[in-house]
Amino acid sequence: DGGITQSPKYLFRKEGQNVTLSCEQNLNHDAMYWYRQDPGQGLRLIYYSQIVNDFQKGDIAEGYSVSREKKESFPLTVTSAQKNPTAFYLCASSVRESSYNEQFFGPGTRLTVL
Amino acid sequence: SQQGEEDPQALSIQEGENATMNCSYKTSINNLQWYRQNSGRGLVHLILIRSNEREKHSGRLRVTLDTSKKSSSLLITASRAADTASYFCAPGTGNQFYFGTGTSLTVIP
């Protein structure tokens, strides 16, 4: 069953803690993306990766970090430097980075800072 | 960034009616995609229209693109309660596309 998975579905964090959100895909896609969505808002790009061991900052990368050690995995760490981390986080992948390629989305992780 | 802006922000219609959502953008694009998001879920790709196309159909969906006006529309015909969702346009340039803020569609049974 091919697809893209994210875990956990819900995550609670205390202020000052780092947390890591998991994103895995078995679609053999080269490109992967992390977005943040706030209530009633569109998606804002945090980081993206075109290939293993390479990633680029998106529009709102401050306070976040990523790694791409394997093609299938693109974890996102929300650091304590992120001032307002409570949001819905979506991971996506596409065959390659191109505006012509559709992106496939995971089900999302809802992060709440207590 | 080349973000689309959807209009209206919210739309409520009766089942069986048609729903039209509009998207405007600011600069030249290669293509434009439409996505759907059910509440609390990931986005699902609906359709892509290239800059040299004016209209495209997929089932009950009809998308138009007017590059001279920098706008696109998504028409859902014979709406169903299951069409209730948020709809996002994503104008694409080069390797990137950027999602708009979305139109929230409610279809009343």
PDB file of N, CA and C in Angstrom, chain B:
ATOM      1  N   SER B   1       6.348  35.731  -2.715  1.00  0.00           N
ATOM      2  CA  SER B   1       6.145  34.450  -3.371  1.00  0.00           C
ATOM      3  C   SER B   1       4.917  34.506  -4.261  1.00  0.00           C
ATOM      4  N   GLN B   2       4.815  33.540  -5.170  1.00  0.00           N
ATOM      5  CA  GLN B   2       3.716  33.529  -6.113  1.00  0.00           C
ATOM      6  C   GLN B   2       2.529  32.816  -5.491  1.00  0.00           C
ATOM      7  N   GLN B   3       1.895  33.434  -4.521  1.00  0.00           N
ATOM      8  CA  GLN B   3       0.790  32.788  -3.844  1.00  0.00           C
ATOM      9  C   GLN B   3      -0.508  33.123  -4.534  1.00  0.00           C
ATOM     10  N   GLY B   4      -1.377  32.135  -4.656  1.00  0.00           N
ATOM     11  CA  GLY B   4      -2.696  32.395  -5.194  1.00  0.00           C
ATOM     12  C   GLY B   4      -3.598  32.947  -4.110  1.00  0.00           C
ATOM     13  N   GLU B   5      -4.607  33.677  -4.543  1.00  0.00           N
ATOM     14  CA  GLU B   5      -5.608  34.175  -3.614  1.00  0.00           C
ATOM     15  C   GLU B   5      -6.961  33.684  -4.070  1.00  0.00           C
ATOM     16  N   GLU B   6      -7.627  32.907  -3.229  1.00  0.00           N
ATOM     17  CA  GLU B   6      -8.921  32.345  -3.602  1.00  0.00           C
ATOM     18  C   GLU B   6     -10.055  33.283  -3.187  1.00  0.00           C
ATOM     19  N   ASP B   7     -11.115  33.197  -3.929  1.00  0.00           N
ATOM     20  CA  ASP B   7     -12.295  34.000  -3.661  1.00  0.00           C
ATOM     21  C   ASP B   7     -13.522  33.194  -4.079  1.00  0.00           C
ATOM     22  N   PRO B   8     -14.570  33.097  -3.264  1.00  0.00           N
ATOM     23  CA  PRO B   8     -14.676  33.689  -1.933  1.00  0.00           C
ATOM     24  C   PRO B   8     -13.891  32.891  -0.892  1.00  0.00           C
ATOM     25  N   GLN B   9     -13.779  33.421   0.307  1.00  0.00           N
ATOM     26  CA  GLN B   9     -13.116  32.683   1.381  1.00  0.00           C
ATOM     27  C   GLN B   9     -13.988  31.536   1.857  1.00  0.00           C
ATOM     28  N   ALA B  10     -15.304  31.746   1.813  1.00  0.00           N
ATOM     29  CA  ALA B  10     -16.237  30.709   2.242  1.00  0.00           C
ATOM     30  C   ALA B  10     -17.444  30.716   1.324  1.00  0.00           C
ATOM     31  N   LEU B  11     -17.991  29.524   1.086  1.00  0.00           N
ATOM     32  CA  LEU B  11     -19.107  29.363   0.165  1.00  0.00           C
ATOM     33  C   LEU B  11     -20.009  28.263   0.709  1.00  0.00           C
ATOM     34  N   SER B  12     -21.301  28.556   0.751  1.00  0.00           N
ATOM     35  CA  SER B  12     -22.259  27.584   1.249  1.00  0.00           C
ATOM     36  C   SER B  12     -23.367  27.419   0.214  1.00  0.00           C
ATOM     37  N   ILE B  13     -23.606  26.184  -0.219  1.00  0.00           N
ATOM     38  CA  ILE B  13     -24.613  25.937  -1.256  1.00  0.00           C
ATOM     39  C   ILE B  13     -25.433  24.706  -0.900  1.00  0.00           C
ATOM     40  N   GLN B  14     -26.541  24.544  -1.611  1.00  0.00           N
ATOM     41  CA  GLN B  14     -27.374  23.361  -1.436  1.00  0.00           C
ATOM     42  C   GLN B  14     -26.852  22.225  -2.324  1.00  0.00           C
ATOM     43  N   GLU B  15     -27.046  21.023  -1.869  1.00  0.00           N
ATOM     44  CA  GLU B  15     -26.671  19.856  -2.657  1.00  0.00           C
ATOM     45  C   GLU B  15     -27.355  19.926  -4.019  1.00  0.00           C
ATOM     46  N   GLY B  16     -26.592  19.602  -5.051  1.00  0.00           N
ATOM     47  CA  GLY B  16     -27.126  19.647  -6.407  1.00  0.00           C
ATOM     48  C   GLY B  16     -26.786  20.926  -7.153  1.00  0.00           C
ATOM     49  N   GLU B  17     -26.491  21.992  -6.419  1.00  0.00           N
ATOM     50  CA  GLU B  17     -26.099  23.248  -7.057  1.00  0.00           C
ATOM     51  C   GLU B  17     -24.643  23.165  -7.508  1.00  0.00           C
ATOM     52  N   ASN B  18     -24.283  24.121  -8.351  1.00  0.00           N
ATOM     53  CA  ASN B  18     -22.887  24.234  -8.786  1.00  0.00           C
ATOM     54  C   ASN B  18     -22.123  25.167  -7.855  1.00  0.00           C
ATOM     55  N   ALA B  19     -20.835  24.885  -7.677  1.00  0.00           N
ATOM     56  CA  ALA B  19     -19.976  25.733  -6.847  1.00  0.00           C
ATOM     57  C   ALA B  19     -18.840  26.267  -7.699  1.00  0.00           C
ATOM     58  N   THR B  20     -18.621  27.560  -7.629  1.00  0.00           N
ATOM     59  CA  THR B  20     -17.524  28.172  -8.383  1.00  0.00           C
ATOM     60  C   THR B  20     -16.578  28.890  -7.435  1.00  0.00           C
ATOM     61  N   MET B  21     -15.304  28.583  -7.568  1.00  0.00           N
ATOM     62  CA  MET B  21     -14.267  29.227  -6.770  1.00  0.00           C
ATOM     63  C   MET B  21     -13.260  29.866  -7.716  1.00  0.00           C
ATOM     64  N   ASN B  22     -12.763  31.012  -7.322  1.00  0.00           N
ATOM     65  CA  ASN B  22     -11.832  31.740  -8.166  1.00  0.00           C
ATOM     66  C   ASN B  22     -10.465  31.881  -7.509  1.00  0.00           C
ATOM     67  N   CYS B  23      -9.461  31.998  -8.353  1.00  0.00           N
ATOM     68  CA  CYS B  23      -8.084  32.136  -7.872  1.00  0.00           C
ATOM     69  C   CYS B  23      -7.401  33.212  -8.702  1.00  0.00           C
ATOM     70  N   SER B  24      -6.768  34.153  -8.033  1.00  0.00           N
ATOM     71  CA  SER B  24      -5.994  35.169  -8.747  1.00  0.00           C
ATOM     72  C   SER B  24      -4.539  35.085  -8.298  1.00  0.00           C
ATOM     73  N   TYR B  25      -3.653  35.468  -9.188  1.00  0.00           N
ATOM     74  CA  TYR B  25      -2.227  35.436  -8.877  1.00  0.00           C
ATOM     75  C   TYR B  25      -1.567  36.637  -9.528  1.00  0.00           C
ATOM     76  N   LYS B  26      -0.289  36.854  -9.205  1.00  0.00           N
ATOM     77  CA  LYS B  26       0.317  38.127  -9.584  1.00  0.00           C
ATOM     78  C   LYS B  26       1.302  38.074 -10.746  1.00  0.00           C
ATOM     79  N   THR B  27       2.035  36.976 -10.896  1.00  0.00           N
ATOM     80  CA  THR B  27       3.063  36.970 -11.938  1.00  0.00           C
ATOM     81  C   THR B  27       2.829  35.824 -12.925  1.00  0.00           C
ATOM     82  N   SER B  28       3.665  35.743 -13.942  1.00  0.00           N
ATOM     83  CA  SER B  28       3.519  34.705 -14.961  1.00  0.00           C
ATOM     84  C   SER B  28       3.724  33.323 -14.351  1.00  0.00           C
ATOM     85  N   ILE B  29       2.988  32.368 -14.865  1.00  0.00           N
ATOM     86  CA  ILE B  29       3.070  31.001 -14.338  1.00  0.00           C
ATOM     87  C   ILE B  29       3.269  29.994 -15.457  1.00  0.00           C
ATOM     88  N   ASN B  30       3.738  28.812 -15.101  1.00  0.00           N
ATOM     89  CA  ASN B  30       3.835  27.697 -16.041  1.00  0.00           C
ATOM     90  C   ASN B  30       2.570  26.849 -16.016  1.00  0.00           C
ATOM     91  N   ASN B  31       1.955  26.779 -14.854  1.00  0.00           N
ATOM     92  CA  ASN B  31       0.779  25.934 -14.683  1.00  0.00           C
ATOM     93  C   ASN B  31       0.100  26.318 -13.384  1.00  0.00           C
ATOM     94  N   LEU B  32      -1.052  25.736 -13.143  1.00  0.00           N
ATOM     95  CA  LEU B  32      -1.772  25.998 -11.906  1.00  0.00           C
ATOM     96  C   LEU B  32      -2.465  24.706 -11.490  1.00  0.00           C
ATOM     97  N   GLN B  33      -2.324  24.379 -10.224  1.00  0.00           N
ATOM     98  CA  GLN B  33      -2.956  23.163  -9.713  1.00  0.00           C
ATOM     99  C   GLN B  33      -4.055  23.535  -8.720  1.00  0.00           C
ATOM    100  N   TRP B  34      -5.026  22.665  -8.599  1.00  0.00           N
ATOM    101  CA  TRP B  34      -6.062  22.783  -7.573  1.00  0.00           C
ATOM    102  C   TRP B  34      -5.992  21.563  -6.672  1.00  0.00           C
ATOM    103  N   TYR B  35      -6.130  21.820  -5.367  1.00  0.00           N
ATOM    104  CA  TYR B  35      -6.116  20.765  -4.360  1.00  0.00           C
ATOM    105  C   TYR B  35      -7.340  20.899  -3.467  1.00  0.00           C
ATOM    106  N   ARG B  36      -7.674  19.799  -2.836  1.00  0.00           N
ATOM    107  CA  ARG B  36      -8.798  19.761  -1.904  1.00  0.00           C
ATOM    108  C   ARG B  36      -8.277  19.266  -0.563  1.00  0.00           C
ATOM    109  N   GLN B  37      -8.835  19.814   0.536  1.00  0.00           N
ATOM    110  CA  GLN B  37      -8.459  19.378   1.868  1.00  0.00           C
ATOM    111  C   GLN B  37      -9.708  19.187   2.706  1.00  0.00           C
ATOM    112  N   ASN B  38      -9.931  17.960   3.138  1.00  0.00           N
ATOM    113  CA  ASN B  38     -10.975  17.717   4.115  1.00  0.00           C
ATOM    114  C   ASN B  38     -10.458  18.144   5.480  1.00  0.00           C
ATOM    115  N   SER B  39     -11.362  18.501   6.359  1.00  0.00           N
ATOM    116  CA  SER B  39     -10.986  19.078   7.643  1.00  0.00           C
ATOM    117  C   SER B  39     -10.005  18.198   8.400  1.00  0.00           C
ATOM    118  N   GLY B  40      -8.866  18.780   8.784  1.00  0.00           N
ATOM    119  CA  GLY B  40      -7.891  18.059   9.577  1.00  0.00           C
ATOM    120  C   GLY B  40      -7.127  16.985   8.850  1.00  0.00           C
ATOM    121  N   ARG B  41      -7.151  17.016   7.524  1.00  0.00           N
ATOM    122  CA  ARG B  41      -6.472  15.990   6.735  1.00  0.00           C
ATOM    123  C   ARG B  41      -5.443  16.629   5.804  1.00  0.00           C
ATOM    124  N   GLY B  42      -4.707  15.774   5.091  1.00  0.00           N
ATOM    125  CA  GLY B  42      -3.783  16.274   4.091  1.00  0.00           C
ATOM    126  C   GLY B  42      -4.510  16.709   2.831  1.00  0.00           C
ATOM    127  N   LEU B  43      -3.768  17.352   1.931  1.00  0.00           N
ATOM    128  CA  LEU B  43      -4.363  17.814   0.679  1.00  0.00           C
ATOM    129  C   LEU B  43      -4.351  16.702  -0.359  1.00  0.00           C
ATOM    130  N   VAL B  44      -5.324  16.773  -1.254  1.00  0.00           N
ATOM    131  CA  VAL B  44      -5.424  15.806  -2.346  1.00  0.00           C
ATOM    132  C   VAL B  44      -5.447  16.574  -3.656  1.00  0.00           C
ATOM    133  N   HIS B  45      -4.609  16.165  -4.582  1.00  0.00           N
ATOM    134  CA  HIS B  45      -4.532  16.822  -5.879  1.00  0.00           C
ATOM    135  C   HIS B  45      -5.804  16.580  -6.692  1.00  0.00           C
ATOM    136  N   LEU B  46      -6.340  17.640  -7.301  1.00  0.00           N
ATOM    137  CA  LEU B  46      -7.535  17.511  -8.122  1.00  0.00           C
ATOM    138  C   LEU B  46      -7.207  17.583  -9.606  1.00  0.00           C
ATOM    139  N   ILE B  47      -6.501  18.626 -10.005  1.00  0.00           N
ATOM    140  CA  ILE B  47      -6.314  18.848 -11.436  1.00  0.00           C
ATOM    141  C   ILE B  47      -5.169  19.832 -11.646  1.00  0.00           C
ATOM    142  N   LEU B  48      -4.484  19.704 -12.757  1.00  0.00           N
ATOM    143  CA  LEU B  48      -3.442  20.646 -13.159  1.00  0.00           C
ATOM    144  C   LEU B  48      -3.794  21.190 -14.532  1.00  0.00           C
ATOM    145  N   ILE B  49      -3.667  22.492 -14.694  1.00  0.00           N
ATOM    146  CA  ILE B  49      -3.887  23.109 -15.993  1.00  0.00           C
ATOM    147  C   ILE B  49      -2.618  23.858 -16.374  1.00  0.00           C
ATOM    148  N   ARG B  50      -2.160  23.657 -17.603  1.00  0.00           N
ATOM    149  CA  ARG B  50      -0.935  24.302 -18.063  1.00  0.00           C
ATOM    150  C   ARG B  50      -1.242  25.696 -18.591  1.00  0.00           C
ATOM    151  N   SER B  51      -0.207  26.509 -18.664  1.00  0.00           N
ATOM    152  CA  SER B  51      -0.408  27.915 -19.041  1.00  0.00           C
ATOM    153  C   SER B  51      -0.914  28.073 -20.475  1.00  0.00           C
ATOM    154  N   ASN B  52      -0.718  27.045 -21.313  1.00  0.00           N
ATOM    155  CA  ASN B  52      -1.204  27.147 -22.697  1.00  0.00           C
ATOM    156  C   ASN B  52      -2.588  26.513 -22.862  1.00  0.00           C
ATOM    157  N   GLU B  53      -3.203  26.111 -21.770  1.00  0.00           N
ATOM    158  CA  GLU B  53      -4.552  25.558 -21.801  1.00  0.00           C
ATOM    159  C   GLU B  53      -5.524  26.582 -21.261  1.00  0.00           C
ATOM    160  N   ARG B  54      -6.737  26.554 -21.757  1.00  0.00           N
ATOM    161  CA  ARG B  54      -7.760  27.502 -21.292  1.00  0.00           C
ATOM    162  C   ARG B  54      -8.809  26.834 -20.425  1.00  0.00           C
ATOM    163  N   GLU B  55      -9.017  25.545 -20.672  1.00  0.00           N
ATOM    164  CA  GLU B  55     -10.061  24.851 -19.921  1.00  0.00           C
ATOM    165  C   GLU B  55      -9.691  23.380 -19.823  1.00  0.00           C
ATOM    166  N   LYS B  56     -10.073  22.784 -18.683  1.00  0.00           N
ATOM    167  CA  LYS B  56      -9.803  21.364 -18.497  1.00  0.00           C
ATOM    168  C   LYS B  56     -10.908  20.761 -17.649  1.00  0.00           C
ATOM    169  N   HIS B  57     -11.265  19.516 -17.968  1.00  0.00           N
ATOM    170  CA  HIS B  57     -12.343  18.849 -17.257  1.00  0.00           C
ATOM    171  C   HIS B  57     -11.824  17.576 -16.609  1.00  0.00           C
ATOM    172  N   SER B  58     -12.421  17.260 -15.468  1.00  0.00           N
ATOM    173  CA  SER B  58     -12.151  15.979 -14.818  1.00  0.00           C
ATOM    174  C   SER B  58     -13.390  15.602 -14.021  1.00  0.00           C
ATOM    175  N   GLY B  59     -14.186  14.680 -14.562  1.00  0.00           N
ATOM    176  CA  GLY B  59     -15.424  14.309 -13.886  1.00  0.00           C
ATOM    177  C   GLY B  59     -16.349  15.506 -13.726  1.00  0.00           C
ATOM    178  N   ARG B  60     -16.722  15.817 -12.482  1.00  0.00           N
ATOM    179  CA  ARG B  60     -17.604  16.972 -12.230  1.00  0.00           C
ATOM    180  C   ARG B  60     -16.836  18.279 -12.071  1.00  0.00           C
ATOM    181  N   LEU B  61     -15.548  18.242 -12.281  1.00  0.00           N
ATOM    182  CA  LEU B  61     -14.715  19.443 -12.135  1.00  0.00           C
ATOM    183  C   LEU B  61     -14.427  20.064 -13.485  1.00  0.00           C
ATOM    184  N   ARG B  62     -14.509  21.394 -13.499  1.00  0.00           N
ATOM    185  CA  ARG B  62     -14.097  22.132 -14.688  1.00  0.00           C
ATOM    186  C   ARG B  62     -13.214  23.271 -14.222  1.00  0.00           C
ATOM    187  N   VAL B  63     -12.026  23.351 -14.781  1.00  0.00           N
ATOM    188  CA  VAL B  63     -11.081  24.407 -14.436  1.00  0.00           C
ATOM    189  C   VAL B  63     -10.834  25.264 -15.660  1.00  0.00           C
ATOM    190  N   THR B  64     -10.819  26.566 -15.449  1.00  0.00           N
ATOM    191  CA  THR B  64     -10.447  27.490 -16.522  1.00  0.00           C
ATOM    192  C   THR B  64      -9.225  28.286 -16.086  1.00  0.00           C
ATOM    193  N   LEU B  65      -8.504  28.759 -17.069  1.00  0.00           N
ATOM    194  CA  LEU B  65      -7.319  29.576 -16.806  1.00  0.00           C
ATOM    195  C   LEU B  65      -7.286  30.720 -17.813  1.00  0.00           C
ATOM    196  N   ASP B  66      -7.194  31.923 -17.293  1.00  0.00           N
ATOM    197  CA  ASP B  66      -7.072  33.113 -18.135  1.00  0.00           C
ATOM    198  C   ASP B  66      -5.767  33.797 -17.753  1.00  0.00           C
ATOM    199  N   THR B  67      -4.722  33.545 -18.528  1.00  0.00           N
ATOM    200  CA  THR B  67      -3.412  34.095 -18.174  1.00  0.00           C
ATOM    201  C   THR B  67      -3.353  35.604 -18.367  1.00  0.00           C
ATOM    202  N   SER B  68      -4.201  36.140 -19.237  1.00  0.00           N
ATOM    203  CA  SER B  68      -4.196  37.601 -19.440  1.00  0.00           C
ATOM    204  C   SER B  68      -4.756  38.308 -18.212  1.00  0.00           C
ATOM    205  N   LYS B  69      -5.686  37.655 -17.526  1.00  0.00           N
ATOM    206  CA  LYS B  69      -6.259  38.228 -16.313  1.00  0.00           C
ATOM    207  C   LYS B  69      -5.606  37.658 -15.060  1.00  0.00           C
ATOM    208  N   LYS B  70      -4.672  36.733 -15.249  1.00  0.00           N
ATOM    209  CA  LYS B  70      -4.000  36.076 -14.120  1.00  0.00           C
ATOM    210  C   LYS B  70      -5.042  35.520 -13.145  1.00  0.00           C
ATOM    211  N   SER B  71      -5.922  34.718 -13.687  1.00  0.00           N
ATOM    212  CA  SER B  71      -6.954  34.143 -12.829  1.00  0.00           C
ATOM    213  C   SER B  71      -7.351  32.756 -13.323  1.00  0.00           C
ATOM    214  N   SER B  72      -7.890  31.987 -12.388  1.00  0.00           N
ATOM    215  CA  SER B  72      -8.371  30.644 -12.678  1.00  0.00           C
ATOM    216  C   SER B  72      -9.660  30.435 -11.905  1.00  0.00           C
ATOM    217  N   SER B  73     -10.495  29.540 -12.409  1.00  0.00           N
ATOM    218  CA  SER B  73     -11.702  29.202 -11.666  1.00  0.00           C
ATOM    219  C   SER B  73     -11.860  27.693 -11.619  1.00  0.00           C
ATOM    220  N   LEU B  74     -12.449  27.237 -10.534  1.00  0.00           N
ATOM    221  CA  LEU B  74     -12.779  25.824 -10.354  1.00  0.00           C
ATOM    222  C   LEU B  74     -14.287  25.721 -10.195  1.00  0.00           C
ATOM    223  N   LEU B  75     -14.908  24.969 -11.081  1.00  0.00           N
ATOM    224  CA  LEU B  75     -16.352  24.754 -11.026  1.00  0.00           C
ATOM    225  C   LEU B  75     -16.609  23.305 -10.650  1.00  0.00           C
ATOM    226  N   ILE B  76     -17.406  23.099  -9.618  1.00  0.00           N
ATOM    227  CA  ILE B  76     -17.860  21.757  -9.248  1.00  0.00           C
ATOM    228  C   ILE B  76     -19.340  21.693  -9.587  1.00  0.00           C
ATOM    229  N   THR B  77     -19.702  20.823 -10.488  1.00  0.00           N
ATOM    230  CA  THR B  77     -21.104  20.723 -10.884  1.00  0.00           C
ATOM    231  C   THR B  77     -21.836  19.691 -10.035  1.00  0.00           C
ATOM    232  N   ALA B  78     -23.141  19.882  -9.919  1.00  0.00           N
ATOM    233  CA  ALA B  78     -24.003  18.927  -9.197  1.00  0.00           C
ATOM    234  C   ALA B  78     -23.367  18.527  -7.863  1.00  0.00           C
ATOM    235  N   SER B  79     -23.137  19.515  -7.020  1.00  0.00           N
ATOM    236  CA  SER B  79     -22.388  19.280  -5.784  1.00  0.00           C
ATOM    237  C   SER B  79     -23.076  18.253  -4.881  1.00  0.00           C
ATOM    238  N   ARG B  80     -22.237  17.607  -4.075  1.00  0.00           N
ATOM    239  CA  ARG B  80     -22.687  16.610  -3.119  1.00  0.00           C
ATOM    240  C   ARG B  80     -22.194  16.997  -1.737  1.00  0.00           C
ATOM    241  N   ALA B  81     -22.833  16.485  -0.712  1.00  0.00           N
ATOM    242  CA  ALA B  81     -22.398  16.777   0.659  1.00  0.00           C
ATOM    243  C   ALA B  81     -20.938  16.392   0.860  1.00  0.00           C
ATOM    244  N   ALA B  82     -20.502  15.343   0.174  1.00  0.00           N
ATOM    245  CA  ALA B  82     -19.116  14.878   0.302  1.00  0.00           C
ATOM    246  C   ALA B  82     -18.105  15.835  -0.308  1.00  0.00           C
ATOM    247  N   ASP B  83     -18.581  16.836  -1.059  1.00  0.00           N
ATOM    248  CA  ASP B  83     -17.669  17.839  -1.622  1.00  0.00           C
ATOM    249  C   ASP B  83     -17.285  18.889  -0.585  1.00  0.00           C
ATOM    250  N   THR B  84     -17.915  18.858   0.564  1.00  0.00           N
ATOM    251  CA  THR B  84     -17.585  19.804   1.634  1.00  0.00           C
ATOM    252  C   THR B  84     -16.116  19.659   2.010  1.00  0.00           C
ATOM    253  N   ALA B  85     -15.371  20.748   1.838  1.00  0.00           N
ATOM    254  CA  ALA B  85     -13.923  20.724   2.051  1.00  0.00           C
ATOM    255  C   ALA B  85     -13.388  22.130   1.793  1.00  0.00           C
ATOM    256  N   SER B  86     -12.086  22.290   1.965  1.00  0.00           N
ATOM    257  CA  SER B  86     -11.415  23.519   1.545  1.00  0.00           C
ATOM    258  C   SER B  86     -10.689  23.239   0.241  1.00  0.00           C
ATOM    259  N   TYR B  87     -10.709  24.229  -0.640  1.00  0.00           N
ATOM    260  CA  TYR B  87     -10.109  24.077  -1.963  1.00  0.00           C
ATOM    261  C   TYR B  87      -9.026  25.132  -2.132  1.00  0.00           C
ATOM    262  N   PHE B  88      -7.845  24.676  -2.572  1.00  0.00           N
ATOM    263  CA  PHE B  88      -6.695  25.558  -2.698  1.00  0.00           C
ATOM    264  C   PHE B  88      -6.183  25.563  -4.134  1.00  0.00           C
ATOM    265  N   CYS B  89      -5.845  26.757  -4.613  1.00  0.00           N
ATOM    266  CA  CYS B  89      -5.137  26.816  -5.881  1.00  0.00           C
ATOM    267  C   CYS B  89      -3.657  26.964  -5.595  1.00  0.00           C
ATOM    268  N   ALA B  90      -2.843  26.545  -6.556  1.00  0.00           N
ATOM    269  CA  ALA B  90      -1.390  26.596  -6.392  1.00  0.00           C
ATOM    270  C   ALA B  90      -0.769  26.980  -7.730  1.00  0.00           C
ATOM    271  N   PRO B  91      -0.563  28.281  -7.957  1.00  0.00           N
ATOM    272  CA  PRO B  91       0.099  28.721  -9.190  1.00  0.00           C
ATOM    273  C   PRO B  91       1.553  28.254  -9.189  1.00  0.00           C
ATOM    274  N   GLY B  92       2.023  27.730 -10.315  1.00  0.00           N
ATOM    275  CA  GLY B  92       3.355  27.157 -10.382  1.00  0.00           C
ATOM    276  C   GLY B  92       4.270  27.898 -11.334  1.00  0.00           C
ATOM    277  N   THR B  93       5.499  28.118 -10.860  1.00  0.00           N
ATOM    278  CA  THR B  93       6.529  28.757 -11.671  1.00  0.00           C
ATOM    279  C   THR B  93       7.822  27.990 -11.478  1.00  0.00           C
ATOM    280  N   GLY B  94       8.474  27.597 -12.539  1.00  0.00           N
ATOM    281  CA  GLY B  94       9.730  26.873 -12.410  1.00  0.00           C
ATOM    282  C   GLY B  94       9.536  25.589 -11.636  1.00  0.00           C
ATOM    283  N   ASN B  95      10.288  25.426 -10.557  1.00  0.00           N
ATOM    284  CA  ASN B  95      10.197  24.206  -9.763  1.00  0.00           C
ATOM    285  C   ASN B  95       9.247  24.319  -8.584  1.00  0.00           C
ATOM    286  N   GLN B  96       8.654  25.476  -8.395  1.00  0.00           N
ATOM    287  CA  GLN B  96       7.889  25.697  -7.177  1.00  0.00           C
ATOM    288  C   GLN B  96       6.442  26.055  -7.480  1.00  0.00           C
ATOM    289  N   PHE B  97       5.564  25.685  -6.556  1.00  0.00           N
ATOM    290  CA  PHE B  97       4.251  26.302  -6.551  1.00  0.00           C
ATOM    291  C   PHE B  97       3.863  26.608  -5.115  1.00  0.00           C
ATOM    292  N   TYR B  98       3.000  27.578  -4.974  1.00  0.00           N
ATOM    293  CA  TYR B  98       2.652  28.120  -3.668  1.00  0.00           C
ATOM    294  C   TYR B  98       1.145  28.079  -3.488  1.00  0.00           C
ATOM    295  N   PHE B  99       0.725  27.580  -2.360  1.00  0.00           N
ATOM    296  CA  PHE B  99      -0.697  27.437  -2.089  1.00  0.00           C
ATOM    297  C   PHE B  99      -1.320  28.744  -1.626  1.00  0.00           C
ATOM    298  N   GLY B 100      -2.553  28.973  -2.042  1.00  0.00           N
ATOM    299  CA  GLY B 100      -3.310  30.114  -1.564  1.00  0.00           C
ATOM    300  C   GLY B 100      -3.928  29.824  -0.208  1.00  0.00           C
ATOM    301  N   THR B 101      -4.783  30.709   0.241  1.00  0.00           N
ATOM    302  CA  THR B 101      -5.398  30.571   1.568  1.00  0.00           C
ATOM    303  C   THR B 101      -6.670  29.735   1.539  1.00  0.00           C
ATOM    304  N   GLY B 102      -7.183  29.440   0.362  1.00  0.00           N
ATOM    305  CA  GLY B 102      -8.269  28.485   0.242  1.00  0.00           C
ATOM    306  C   GLY B 102      -9.671  29.061   0.288  1.00  0.00           C
ATOM    307  N   THR B 103     -10.583  28.301  -0.298  1.00  0.00           N
ATOM    308  CA  THR B 103     -12.021  28.563  -0.199  1.00  0.00           C
ATOM    309  C   THR B 103     -12.642  27.412   0.570  1.00  0.00           C
ATOM    310  N   SER B 104     -13.382  27.743   1.613  1.00  0.00           N
ATOM    311  CA  SER B 104     -14.065  26.717   2.402  1.00  0.00           C
ATOM    312  C   SER B 104     -15.458  26.512   1.832  1.00  0.00           C
ATOM    313  N   LEU B 105     -15.708  25.338   1.296  1.00  0.00           N
ATOM    314  CA  LEU B 105     -16.993  25.020   0.674  1.00  0.00           C
ATOM    315  C   LEU B 105     -17.815  24.127   1.603  1.00  0.00           C
ATOM    316  N   THR B 106     -19.049  24.539   1.835  1.00  0.00           N
ATOM    317  CA  THR B 106     -19.991  23.717   2.593  1.00  0.00           C
ATOM    318  C   THR B 106     -21.162  23.386   1.679  1.00  0.00           C
ATOM    319  N   VAL B 107     -21.429  22.102   1.502  1.00  0.00           N
ATOM    320  CA  VAL B 107     -22.567  21.656   0.702  1.00  0.00           C
ATOM    321  C   VAL B 107     -23.612  21.094   1.661  1.00  0.00           C
ATOM    322  N   ILE B 108     -24.770  21.754   1.666  1.00  0.00           N
ATOM    323  CA  ILE B 108     -25.817  21.392   2.617  1.00  0.00           C
ATOM    324  C   ILE B 108     -26.720  20.319   2.006  1.00  0.00           C
ATOM    325  N   PRO B 109     -26.888  19.180   2.689  1.00  0.00           N
ATOM    326  CA  PRO B 109     -27.707  18.089   2.124  1.00  0.00           C
ATOM    327  C   PRO B 109     -29.169  18.494   2.009  1.00  0.00           C
TER     328      PRO B 109
END
